[in-house]
XYZ file of C-alpha atoms in Angstrom:
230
model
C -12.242 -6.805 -11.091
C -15.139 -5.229 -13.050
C -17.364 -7.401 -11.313
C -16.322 -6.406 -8.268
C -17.428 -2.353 -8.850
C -20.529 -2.925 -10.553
C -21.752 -5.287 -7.088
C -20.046 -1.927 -4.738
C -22.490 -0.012 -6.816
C -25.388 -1.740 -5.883
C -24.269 -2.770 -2.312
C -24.033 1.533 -1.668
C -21.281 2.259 1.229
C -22.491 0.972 4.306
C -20.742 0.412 8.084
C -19.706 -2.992 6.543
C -18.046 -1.171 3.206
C -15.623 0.280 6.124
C -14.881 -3.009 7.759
C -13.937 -4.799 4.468
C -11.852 -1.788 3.185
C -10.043 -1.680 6.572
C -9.686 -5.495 6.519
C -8.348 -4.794 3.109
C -5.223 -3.153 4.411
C -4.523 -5.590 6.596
C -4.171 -8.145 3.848
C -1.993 -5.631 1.942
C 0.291 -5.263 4.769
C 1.027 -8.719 5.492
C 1.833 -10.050 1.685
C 4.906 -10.830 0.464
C 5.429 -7.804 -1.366
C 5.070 -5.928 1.611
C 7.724 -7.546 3.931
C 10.617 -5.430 2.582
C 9.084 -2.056 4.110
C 8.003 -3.834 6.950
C 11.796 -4.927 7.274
C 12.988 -1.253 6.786
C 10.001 0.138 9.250
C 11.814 -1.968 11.411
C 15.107 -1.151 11.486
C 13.712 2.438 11.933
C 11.585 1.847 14.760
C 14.887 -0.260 16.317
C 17.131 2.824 16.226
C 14.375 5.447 17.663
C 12.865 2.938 20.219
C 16.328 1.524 21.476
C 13.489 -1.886 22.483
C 12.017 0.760 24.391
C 7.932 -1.138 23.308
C 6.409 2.373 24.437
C 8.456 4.480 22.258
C 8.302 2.207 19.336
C 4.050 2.422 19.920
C 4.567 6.584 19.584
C 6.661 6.581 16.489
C 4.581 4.300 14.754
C 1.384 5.925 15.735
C 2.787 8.996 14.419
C 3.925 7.412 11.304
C 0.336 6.152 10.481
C -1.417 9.439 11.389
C 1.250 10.729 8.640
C 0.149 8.107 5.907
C -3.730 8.513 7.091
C -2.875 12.581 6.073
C -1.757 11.527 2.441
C -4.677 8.432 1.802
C -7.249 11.112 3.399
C -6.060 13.201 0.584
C -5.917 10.779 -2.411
C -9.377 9.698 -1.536
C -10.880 13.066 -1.758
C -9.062 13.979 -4.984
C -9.933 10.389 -6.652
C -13.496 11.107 -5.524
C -13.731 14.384 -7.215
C -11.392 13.920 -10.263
C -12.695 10.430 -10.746
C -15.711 10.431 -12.186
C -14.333 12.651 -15.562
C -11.892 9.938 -16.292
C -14.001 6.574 -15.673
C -14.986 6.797 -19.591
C -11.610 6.893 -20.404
C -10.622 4.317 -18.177
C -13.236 2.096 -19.780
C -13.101 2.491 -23.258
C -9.484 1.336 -23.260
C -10.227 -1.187 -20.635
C -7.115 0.167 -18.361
C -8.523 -1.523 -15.613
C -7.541 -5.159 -17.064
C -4.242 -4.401 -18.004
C -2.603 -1.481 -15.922
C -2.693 -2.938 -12.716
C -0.855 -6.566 -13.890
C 1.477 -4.639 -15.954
C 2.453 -2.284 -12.611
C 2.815 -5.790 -10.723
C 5.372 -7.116 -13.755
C 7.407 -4.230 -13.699
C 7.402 -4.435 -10.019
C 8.492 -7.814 -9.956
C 11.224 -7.010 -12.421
C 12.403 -4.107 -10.223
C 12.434 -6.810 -6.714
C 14.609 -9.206 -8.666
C 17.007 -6.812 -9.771
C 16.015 -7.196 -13.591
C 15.054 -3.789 -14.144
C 15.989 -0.574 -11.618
C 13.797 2.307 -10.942
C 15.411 5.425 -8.816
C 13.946 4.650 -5.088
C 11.988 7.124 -3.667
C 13.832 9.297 -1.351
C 10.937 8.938 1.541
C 12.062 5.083 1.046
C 15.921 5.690 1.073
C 15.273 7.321 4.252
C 14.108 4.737 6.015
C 17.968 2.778 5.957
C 19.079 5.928 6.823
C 20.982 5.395 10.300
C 21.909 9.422 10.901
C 18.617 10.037 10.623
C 16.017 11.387 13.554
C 13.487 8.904 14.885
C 11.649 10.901 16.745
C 7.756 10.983 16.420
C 7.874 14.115 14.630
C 9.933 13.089 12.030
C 8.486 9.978 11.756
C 5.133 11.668 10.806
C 6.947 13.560 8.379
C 8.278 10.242 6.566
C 4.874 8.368 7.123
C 2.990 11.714 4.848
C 5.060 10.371 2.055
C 4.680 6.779 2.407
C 0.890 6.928 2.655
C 1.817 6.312 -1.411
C 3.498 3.337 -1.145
C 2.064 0.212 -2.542
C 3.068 -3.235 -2.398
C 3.622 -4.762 -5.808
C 1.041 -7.342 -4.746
C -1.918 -5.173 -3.239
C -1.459 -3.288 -7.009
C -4.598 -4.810 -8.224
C -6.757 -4.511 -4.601
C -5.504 -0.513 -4.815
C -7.052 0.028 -8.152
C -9.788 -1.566 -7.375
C -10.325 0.476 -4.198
C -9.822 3.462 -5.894
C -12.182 2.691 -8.644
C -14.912 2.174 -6.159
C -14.250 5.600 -5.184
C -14.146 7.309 -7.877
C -18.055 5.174 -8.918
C -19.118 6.217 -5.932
C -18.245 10.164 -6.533
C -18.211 10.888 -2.443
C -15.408 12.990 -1.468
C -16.113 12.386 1.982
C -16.780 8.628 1.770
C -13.480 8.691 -0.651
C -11.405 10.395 2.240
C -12.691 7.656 4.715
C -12.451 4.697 2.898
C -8.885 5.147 1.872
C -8.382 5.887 5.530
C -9.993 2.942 6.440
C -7.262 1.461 4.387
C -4.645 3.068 5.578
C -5.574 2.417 9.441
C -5.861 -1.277 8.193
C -2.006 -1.041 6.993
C -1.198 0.770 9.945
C -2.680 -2.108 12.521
C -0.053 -4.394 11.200
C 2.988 -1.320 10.962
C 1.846 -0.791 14.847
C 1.831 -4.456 15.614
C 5.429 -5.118 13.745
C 7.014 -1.826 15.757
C 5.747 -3.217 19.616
C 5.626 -6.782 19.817
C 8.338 -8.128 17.264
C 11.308 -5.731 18.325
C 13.379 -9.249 19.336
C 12.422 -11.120 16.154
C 12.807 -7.765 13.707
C 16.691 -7.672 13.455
C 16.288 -11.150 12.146
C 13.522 -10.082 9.490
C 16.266 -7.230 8.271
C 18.094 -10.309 7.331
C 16.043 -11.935 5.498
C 15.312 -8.796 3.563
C 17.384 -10.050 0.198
C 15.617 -13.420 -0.010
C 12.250 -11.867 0.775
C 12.960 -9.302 -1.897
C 13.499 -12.259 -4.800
C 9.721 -14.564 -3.610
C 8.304 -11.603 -3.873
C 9.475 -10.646 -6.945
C 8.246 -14.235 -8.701
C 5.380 -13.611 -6.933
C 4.331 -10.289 -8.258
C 5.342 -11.100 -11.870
C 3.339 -14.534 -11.706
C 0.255 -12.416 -10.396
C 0.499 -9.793 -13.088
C 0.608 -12.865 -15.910
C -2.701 -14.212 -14.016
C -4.599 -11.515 -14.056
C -3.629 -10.558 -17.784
C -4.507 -13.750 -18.849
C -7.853 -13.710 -16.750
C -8.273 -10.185 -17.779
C -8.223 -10.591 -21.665
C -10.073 -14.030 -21.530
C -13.432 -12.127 -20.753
């Protein structure tokens, strides 16, 4: 991972930095880790949209304009808060063993091991009484413009390190939009052309839950190990 911001040093930001960072979210949105919220985005796009494809488009379009508010904003704070803590972050090397310990405890928490209080932006999501309108659902996507997948840990805190190297608050605020677009492709894609197949996904939700949950422990051991081998 610490090769990987000393080459986005000397590559600069470029059209191309954009591409890959937006690329980036797609791959975070379609791991494992990631198919319980797209399971619960469903179910909340189901009971707005009624399989109506051009409502479902709105509501998630206005749910990713709400998480592209939030990343706009973490970029420009990591950008100019970021720079005062990188010596920190280096001198107890929190960049090798944060992120895998993050994707353990995640793990934990998807197989039931451990139990963290959910986040009441997430809770809301299940909720059936809820409005599913596109204004609220730009109000719940501000919040979830935080959420991380246990798996995309590591590819978060290396985005965010970038930013905070690179010291841009403007390049910050578009690169973790870039992201968040990225995320927001597959969110869009998920709301208007699987409404027959998402009921089904809902399902599948418990199982889902537990792959992902070996997968994000066995990632966090791999990178540890990797990590402290160097």
């Amino acid at each position: 991972m610490e090769d990987l911001y000393h080459f986005s040093i000397t590559g600069g930001i470029s059209v191309s930095t954009y591409i890959l960072v937006f690329i980036v979210g797609i791959v975070s949105a379609v791991l494992a880790c990631y198919l319980p919220v797209l399971a619960m985005f469903a179910g909340y796009v189901q009971r707005g949209a009624a399989d109506n494809k051009r409502r479902a488009l709105l509501i998630a379009i206005n749910f990713i304009l709400g998480m592209v508010v939030t990343s706009l904003a973490v970029g420009l704070i990591i950008a100019l808060l970021g720079q005062q803590f990188l010596p920190f972050v280096e001198k107890y090397r929190l960049l090798t063993w944060v992120p895998p310990i993050f994707d353990i405890l995640a793990g934990l928490q998807l197989l039931g091991v451990i139990s963290f209080a959910m986040p009441t932006f997430q809770k809301s999501l299940n909720r059936p009484e809820r409005s599913q309108g596109p204004a609220a659902a730009f109000k719940l996507g501000i919040p979830y413009g935080l959420v991380i997948s246990p798996c995309a840990i590591p590819i978060f805190f290396a985005l965010i390190g970038y930013i905070a190297l690179q010291g841009s608050p403007l390049h910050g605020a578009l690169l973790m939009t870039a992201y968040s677009l990225g995320k927001g492709v597959i969110l869009a894609a998920v709301a208007v052309f699987s409404i027959s197949i998402l009921r089904r996904l809902a399902k599948w939700g418990g199982p889902v839950k537990k792959v992902a949950g070996y997968v994000s422990i066995a990632l966090g051991i791999l990178f540890l190990a990797i990590g402290f081998m160097k």
